[in-house]
Amino acid sequence: MPHKIGFVVVSSSGHEDGFSARELMIHAPTVSGWRSPRFCQFPQEIVLQMVERCRIRKLQLLAHQYMIPSKVEFYISESLPEYFVPYQAERFRRLGYVSLCDNEKTGCRARELKSVYVDAVGQFLKLTFHENHLNKYNIYNQVALVAVNIIGDPADFGDESNITSREKLIDHYLGHNTEDPALEGTCTGKSDYISPLDDLAFDMYQDPEVAQIIRKLDERKREAVQKERYDYAKKLKQAIADLQKVGERLGRYEVEKRCAVEKEDYDRAKEKQQQMERFRSQVYEQLRLHSLVDAELVRRPPDLPLQPLAHSGSPRHQQPALSRPREDRAPESLRAEPFLQEKPPAHPLGPPQPATADQAPPAADPHFRTHLQAVPYDERPLPATRKQPAAALEPEKSDWDSSEAPRGAATGEPEPLTEKALREASAAVDVLGEALVAGAYSKTWSYREDALLALCKQLMQMPAGAPKEELKNVLRASIFLVRRAVRDLVTPVFQASLKLLKMIITQYIPKHKLSKLETAHCVERTVPVLLTRTGDSSARLRVIASNFIQEMALFKEVRSLQIIPPYLVQPLKANSSAHLAMSQMDLLARLLRDLGTGNTGFTVDNVMKFSVSALEHRVYEVRETAVRIILDMYKQHRAFILEYLPPDDNTTRKNVLYKTIFDGFAKIDGRPTDADTKAQKKAATEEAEKRKKEEIKALQGQLAALSEIQAGVQPGKEATAGPALEADSQDTEGGKAAARPAPEVPAAHYLDNLCIFCGERSESFTEEGLDLHYWKQCLMLTRCTCCRQVVEISSLTEHLLTECDKKDGFGKCYRCNEAVLKEELPRHIKAKDCNPAKPEKLANRCPLCHENFSPGEEAWKAHLMGPAGCTMNLRKTHVLHKAPAPPPAGKGPATTKSGTSASKVGSKIPTPKGLSKSSGRTYTKR
């Protein structure tokens, strides 16, 4: 039959101080297990040697609640090499692996017990731990293992099983039925049966002393079944069931006693020690009265065995030293005694004997300190207490508990109230009584906790028909004590106060149909104090306080009052603690997601003013949360949020937070961010420069070719060179106009007295005359109202956004693609009354009249100079009414782009070589 296999730890990759791998050899509620070194390298390994060569049937791992490896691999081997480190990989055979949960669903508050069924033979087991799951508690990236359990049977057990099977087959044909129905489901009924007493959960949740007694009683039960003493077996079965509850409870209280030791509350630890000894002696006395155990069974050995797992499995494999429970282990109070009475056996155990005054408590346990050092306390105890959350806040009340001597008789009543306390709590004393208030004011935290829990029970039991005035007085007195208890530094007292407050708001007030004024009184008196606790130095208390405030804000009785949100948008004080500011911001972000800004106490105005002020806070986490809140608000309210922020310009974007905010807005709107825009502009500029260089190179080649032609022609044919040059130039520009008769102009002097923008030719267009023409008269140019530079009308928008001295004051509308003053841009976008622009390939866009017209360069001249064109071009009134001189035959002067023109115009107006009419350059009058 498979049973628990003992083992020793041969070696491990490493461990943190105080958490050696040898801790895995002990199974008890208070063990802390093994932890890897901080910031260790993975994988980590542990090698176990079993007490004998065996066939492993089941492996169990109890993982840590937050130091959780992502994967654990199992290897088995018959033997090890003579040297241990490094292990030879070929000596181990891989069995497989298990994946562990990241424990996010439980908030890292429970431990995962993983059971794996295998079938492998060997004596050495290697565990390989891979990288840890990431969470906020595991700051050193460690992995841990609380306990490991191996269940199997001797390696030659399979041969015995075959012999047994053959014997059973022979008995079946001979008609000898050796199977007893009473044995079905027991360890003797099935060869592969695994006793629950060998399970890891049994040892990890049970008091070790009671666990040994249970194993001994289980052995006696099986013997009684074999001897057909069924009444006695039934009695033992009931006693085992009751003792399991007793052991679980004692194990839980042993952990609480260790907590008191860790907090250096030695009075509390001593009190628990004595109380556990009294209860333990009462349980043992009941067992002796019913002849279930003898005196030798409950006599405990002086020390905890170093290797309790060697043969501590099923009773047939126990050694005599381990078959006797220890007597100097003293878990705390007893809670399973009611089960002895609720489920009475065939021969009842009888009512428990009350403790008398002459029963002296047992002497202090000399093994207490020794065992505490041998088994380090784990600051995060077992999930056994998680399965009974009520027990963690309110001790169970049972008939057995009530039969004891009163608590005050054993440990003293709460001290009387001082004069100052009487004056302060006089109203509460008049309503609730001095005894309960004295407990709430006691210097002993357990009395304060008991007083709050007793008050909670008293309020729940108040009859529904009580007078309203009396109910209100009780409520206000209770809130007075709750407000005091919320400030308590002891976690159980703080949790008891929250339990009482929740019960008052969600049960007491609705049950007695009190008005909303009473609910408002409860919230207003407690929320400010709860908010201060969110800045506590203890992370656990901060989380508890924040979660309760969020929960309370969502109560239907509180939500309609809109009381809590205004507290969360009050400006942060400069001298407030970092924890308090971070908790307030986190609460605001969570409640905004839960409540929104519609009739909840949160408005766009108060949230944005608070968030913008939080951007200046000294703590990075506060500023980061404020950015997240602003982006969440923008998703819901868009343009309204921009009113609370500075303008989106280069000066503002020097602040990284505002740059992040505005880039976030762009992503929400589906617009390119500032970085994306710069990248696009850079790519466009590089492409334009590349094209420009190619055009200049082509024009220079054409000029060189023309110069060679002119040098080789006869003087009489110079008149025909002009049209030839004209045709070549038109081919370069892609013009398709047909040649027409025109006065002959020498090609070398064709650009003299000609405006290259509007195509007008005049004798007055000398160098100074052209300057005046550009400055005041040319219909294709205009002056920038901001920097007074002369620019082409077709490139005015690009000038305002990229070249103008006041370019930081302009932004681009994504609908009409025009430059708009940034202070006017939000209203411009919100109004949506601008004429949408079409793609550049489909239409040109006039920045003067804001109209779309046909694409192409020639369309600009028709629009700006034609009678039916732009109505907002003010220079039309200065148009000279004389017809411009016609260009040479087949030539369109407006389409000419020549290096010669650039150098000619540039004699007075500095422009780069190769300037073309559509280059978008600017001119300043000198």
Tab-separated table of C-alpha atoms in Angstrom, residues 15 21 125 127 139 229 298 395 481 521 540 557 766 774 828 865:
chain	number	residue	atom	x	y	z
A	15	HIS	CA	19.010	29.480	-0.166
A	21	ALA	CA	16.195	23.451	2.016
A	125	LEU	CA	14.598	12.909	-6.651
A	127	LEU	CA	13.422	19.252	-8.362
A	139	ILE	CA	10.663	42.275	-5.338
A	229	ARG	CA	-15.459	-4.719	16.936
A	298	VAL	CA	-0.506	11.566	25.239
A	395	PRO	CA	-13.391	33.904	17.272
A	481	LEU	CA	-16.128	53.846	18.725
A	521	HIS	CA	-23.259	60.901	9.373
A	540	ARG	CA	-1.179	45.792	4.215
A	557	GLU	CA	-26.765	53.488	0.293
A	766	THR	CA	14.394	96.775	-63.721
A	774	TYR	CA	7.048	91.737	-55.836
A	828	HIS	CA	-12.328	76.002	-34.851
A	865	MET	CA	-5.390	86.459	-61.571
